[in-house]
Amino acid sequence: MQRFDGRAADELRPFKITKYFQKYPAGSVLMEIGNTKVICAATVEDRVPVFQRGTGVGWLRAEYSLLPSATATRTARESARGKQTGRTQEIQRLIGRSLRSVLDLEALGERTVILDCDVIQADGGTRTASVTGSFVALALALDSVIPKDKTFPVKDFISAVSVGISNSGEPILDLCYEEDSSAIVDMNVVMTGNGEFIEVQGTGEGRPFKRDELNTLLALGEKGNNELISYIKDSLGSELDWRIGSVK
């Protein structure tokens, strides 16, 4: 099939991770995939929420924001509206769940990691780009605060990618906005470096989908995530790559 941007059905958009994109956070990246660009920053605080105090266990949470100029039509700031949209809250929970699934909170100690994800340009896949970029920012941040002789709390790599069935009925990987807005089926797949699934969010937008179609979409998601995680490992370097997974 001929996709909107000329890619093969199983091809990711061009992607790039720029480390330490911001000066002040402990870890930060600019995550780019296609025309989608997200700044992901990780801040580490030596305190925990009330429900974790005195337990020796840490916490992680995420915040997500779509900047007004990130889309073709200006989106009003949520602070001006006085409340977050349901979509924003859903994406924040997805990012937080995904990262906590590979984080040993006991090894983290009584610290809180806050991930800020700000979409500066949106062209489909902002939530999956936020998960992938946040993982790299998290690894960079903890590498700077966890001593080399201490157990590194990140247990595995993660990444996320979108898959779907196009309006012509073709299973495709990594949907851009035009594909996403007209897709028959839309799905997000979050996976670990060990090939395990963390979360699968799938919806039949235009029609129900069959089991064999689901299997095809999961295989596409696995292929895309394998490529992203391979790139993440190269981006982080061998020393940090070695630290990740030290918790068994």
Short mmCIF file of N, CA, C and O in Angstrom, two decimals, residues 103-149:
data_model
loop_
_atom_site.label_atom_id
_atom_site.label_comp_id
_atom_site.label_asym_id
_atom_site.label_seq_id
_atom_site.Cartn_x
_atom_site.Cartn_y
_atom_site.Cartn_z
N LEU A 103 10.35 0.08 37.36
CA LEU A 103 11.10 0.79 38.40
C LEU A 103 10.95 0.08 39.73
O LEU A 103 9.83 -0.16 40.20
N ASP A 104 12.06 -0.27 40.36
CA ASP A 104 12.05 -0.86 41.69
C ASP A 104 11.97 0.29 42.70
O ASP A 104 12.94 1.00 42.93
N LEU A 105 10.80 0.48 43.29
CA LEU A 105 10.56 1.62 44.16
C LEU A 105 11.33 1.50 45.48
O LEU A 105 11.63 2.51 46.11
N GLU A 106 11.64 0.28 45.89
CA GLU A 106 12.45 0.11 47.09
C GLU A 106 13.90 0.52 46.82
O GLU A 106 14.53 1.19 47.64
N ALA A 107 14.43 0.11 45.68
CA ALA A 107 15.79 0.52 45.32
C ALA A 107 15.88 2.03 45.10
O ALA A 107 16.94 2.63 45.32
N LEU A 108 14.78 2.64 44.68
CA LEU A 108 14.76 4.09 44.50
C LEU A 108 14.91 4.81 45.82
O LEU A 108 15.50 5.90 45.89
N GLY A 109 14.42 4.20 46.91
CA GLY A 109 14.45 4.87 48.21
C GLY A 109 13.38 5.95 48.29
O GLY A 109 12.55 6.09 47.39
N GLU A 110 13.40 6.70 49.38
CA GLU A 110 12.36 7.72 49.57
C GLU A 110 12.67 8.95 48.72
O GLU A 110 13.03 10.02 49.21
N ARG A 111 12.50 8.76 47.44
CA ARG A 111 12.63 9.82 46.45
C ARG A 111 11.39 9.80 45.56
O ARG A 111 10.75 8.76 45.38
N THR A 112 11.08 10.95 44.98
CA THR A 112 10.01 11.04 43.99
C THR A 112 10.60 11.51 42.68
O THR A 112 11.35 12.48 42.64
N VAL A 113 10.28 10.79 41.61
CA VAL A 113 10.67 11.22 40.27
C VAL A 113 9.43 11.80 39.58
O VAL A 113 8.38 11.16 39.55
N ILE A 114 9.56 13.01 39.07
CA ILE A 114 8.47 13.66 38.35
C ILE A 114 8.88 13.78 36.89
O ILE A 114 9.93 14.35 36.57
N LEU A 115 8.06 13.23 36.01
CA LEU A 115 8.30 13.32 34.58
C LEU A 115 7.37 14.37 33.98
O LEU A 115 6.15 14.27 34.11
N ASP A 116 7.95 15.38 33.36
CA ASP A 116 7.18 16.41 32.66
C ASP A 116 7.30 16.18 31.16
O ASP A 116 8.41 16.20 30.61
N CYS A 117 6.17 15.99 30.51
CA CYS A 117 6.14 15.76 29.06
C CYS A 117 5.37 16.90 28.40
O CYS A 117 4.16 17.05 28.63
N ASP A 118 6.08 17.70 27.63
CA ASP A 118 5.47 18.84 26.96
C ASP A 118 5.57 18.67 25.45
O ASP A 118 6.67 18.64 24.89
N VAL A 119 4.41 18.54 24.82
CA VAL A 119 4.36 18.36 23.37
C VAL A 119 4.49 19.73 22.71
O VAL A 119 3.64 20.60 22.89
N ILE A 120 5.58 19.91 21.97
CA ILE A 120 5.77 21.20 21.30
C ILE A 120 5.31 21.14 19.84
O ILE A 120 5.12 22.18 19.21
N GLN A 121 5.15 19.92 19.31
CA GLN A 121 4.60 19.75 17.96
C GLN A 121 3.95 18.38 17.89
O GLN A 121 4.57 17.38 18.25
N ALA A 122 2.70 18.34 17.46
CA ALA A 122 1.94 17.10 17.47
C ALA A 122 1.58 16.67 16.05
O ALA A 122 1.00 17.45 15.29
N ASP A 123 1.93 15.43 15.71
CA ASP A 123 1.56 14.86 14.41
C ASP A 123 1.30 13.37 14.58
O ASP A 123 1.81 12.54 13.84
N GLY A 124 0.53 13.03 15.62
CA GLY A 124 0.21 11.63 15.90
C GLY A 124 1.24 10.98 16.81
O GLY A 124 2.43 11.27 16.72
N GLY A 125 0.77 10.14 17.72
CA GLY A 125 1.66 9.37 18.58
C GLY A 125 2.30 10.17 19.69
O GLY A 125 3.40 9.82 20.14
N THR A 126 1.63 11.20 20.20
CA THR A 126 2.25 12.00 21.26
C THR A 126 2.37 11.22 22.56
O THR A 126 3.34 11.38 23.30
N ARG A 127 1.41 10.36 22.86
CA ARG A 127 1.48 9.63 24.13
C ARG A 127 2.57 8.56 24.08
O ARG A 127 3.28 8.34 25.06
N THR A 128 2.71 7.88 22.94
CA THR A 128 3.75 6.87 22.84
C THR A 128 5.14 7.51 22.81
O THR A 128 6.08 7.00 23.40
N ALA A 129 5.26 8.65 22.14
CA ALA A 129 6.53 9.39 22.16
C ALA A 129 6.87 9.84 23.57
O ALA A 129 8.04 9.84 23.97
N SER A 130 5.85 10.22 24.34
CA SER A 130 6.07 10.67 25.72
C SER A 130 6.56 9.52 26.59
O SER A 130 7.46 9.71 27.43
N VAL A 131 6.00 8.33 26.42
CA VAL A 131 6.46 7.17 27.18
C VAL A 131 7.92 6.86 26.85
O VAL A 131 8.76 6.69 27.74
N THR A 132 8.24 6.81 25.57
CA THR A 132 9.60 6.46 25.14
C THR A 132 10.61 7.50 25.60
O THR A 132 11.66 7.18 26.16
N GLY A 133 10.29 8.77 25.37
CA GLY A 133 11.20 9.84 25.79
C GLY A 133 11.35 9.92 27.29
O GLY A 133 12.45 10.16 27.80
N SER A 134 10.26 9.68 28.02
CA SER A 134 10.31 9.73 29.48
C SER A 134 11.21 8.66 30.05
O SER A 134 11.90 8.87 31.06
N PHE A 135 11.21 7.48 29.42
CA PHE A 135 12.10 6.43 29.92
C PHE A 135 13.55 6.86 29.84
O PHE A 135 14.33 6.65 30.77
N VAL A 136 13.95 7.45 28.73
CA VAL A 136 15.33 7.90 28.57
C VAL A 136 15.65 8.98 29.58
O VAL A 136 16.71 8.97 30.22
N ALA A 137 14.73 9.94 29.76
CA ALA A 137 14.95 11.01 30.74
C ALA A 137 15.08 10.43 32.15
O ALA A 137 15.92 10.86 32.94
N LEU A 138 14.26 9.42 32.47
CA LEU A 138 14.32 8.75 33.78
C LEU A 138 15.67 8.09 33.99
O LEU A 138 16.29 8.24 35.05
N ALA A 139 16.14 7.34 32.99
CA ALA A 139 17.42 6.65 33.12
C ALA A 139 18.56 7.64 33.31
O ALA A 139 19.45 7.43 34.15
N LEU A 140 18.56 8.73 32.57
CA LEU A 140 19.60 9.75 32.70
C LEU A 140 19.57 10.39 34.08
O LEU A 140 20.61 10.61 34.71
N ALA A 141 18.35 10.68 34.56
CA ALA A 141 18.21 11.34 35.86
C ALA A 141 18.72 10.45 36.98
O ALA A 141 19.49 10.90 37.86
N LEU A 142 18.30 9.19 37.00
CA LEU A 142 18.71 8.31 38.09
C LEU A 142 20.19 7.96 38.01
O LEU A 142 20.84 7.75 39.04
N ASP A 143 20.74 7.94 36.82
CA ASP A 143 22.17 7.70 36.68
C ASP A 143 22.98 8.82 37.34
O ASP A 143 24.09 8.59 37.82
N SER A 144 22.40 10.01 37.39
CA SER A 144 23.11 11.16 37.97
C SER A 144 22.96 11.24 39.49
O SER A 144 23.75 11.92 40.15
N VAL A 145 21.94 10.55 40.05
CA VAL A 145 21.71 10.67 41.50
C VAL A 145 21.95 9.37 42.27
O VAL A 145 22.15 9.41 43.49
N ILE A 146 21.91 8.23 41.59
CA ILE A 146 22.14 6.95 42.27
C ILE A 146 23.63 6.62 42.18
O ILE A 146 24.16 6.47 41.07
N PRO A 147 24.34 6.51 43.30
CA PRO A 147 25.78 6.20 43.26
C PRO A 147 26.06 4.91 42.49
O PRO A 147 25.25 3.99 42.46
N LYS A 148 27.23 4.86 41.90
CA LYS A 148 27.60 3.71 41.06
C LYS A 148 27.66 2.41 41.86
O LYS A 148 27.50 1.33 41.30
N ASP A 149 27.89 2.51 43.18
CA ASP A 149 27.99 1.29 43.99
C ASP A 149 26.65 0.87 44.58
O ASP A 149 26.59 -0.07 45.36
#
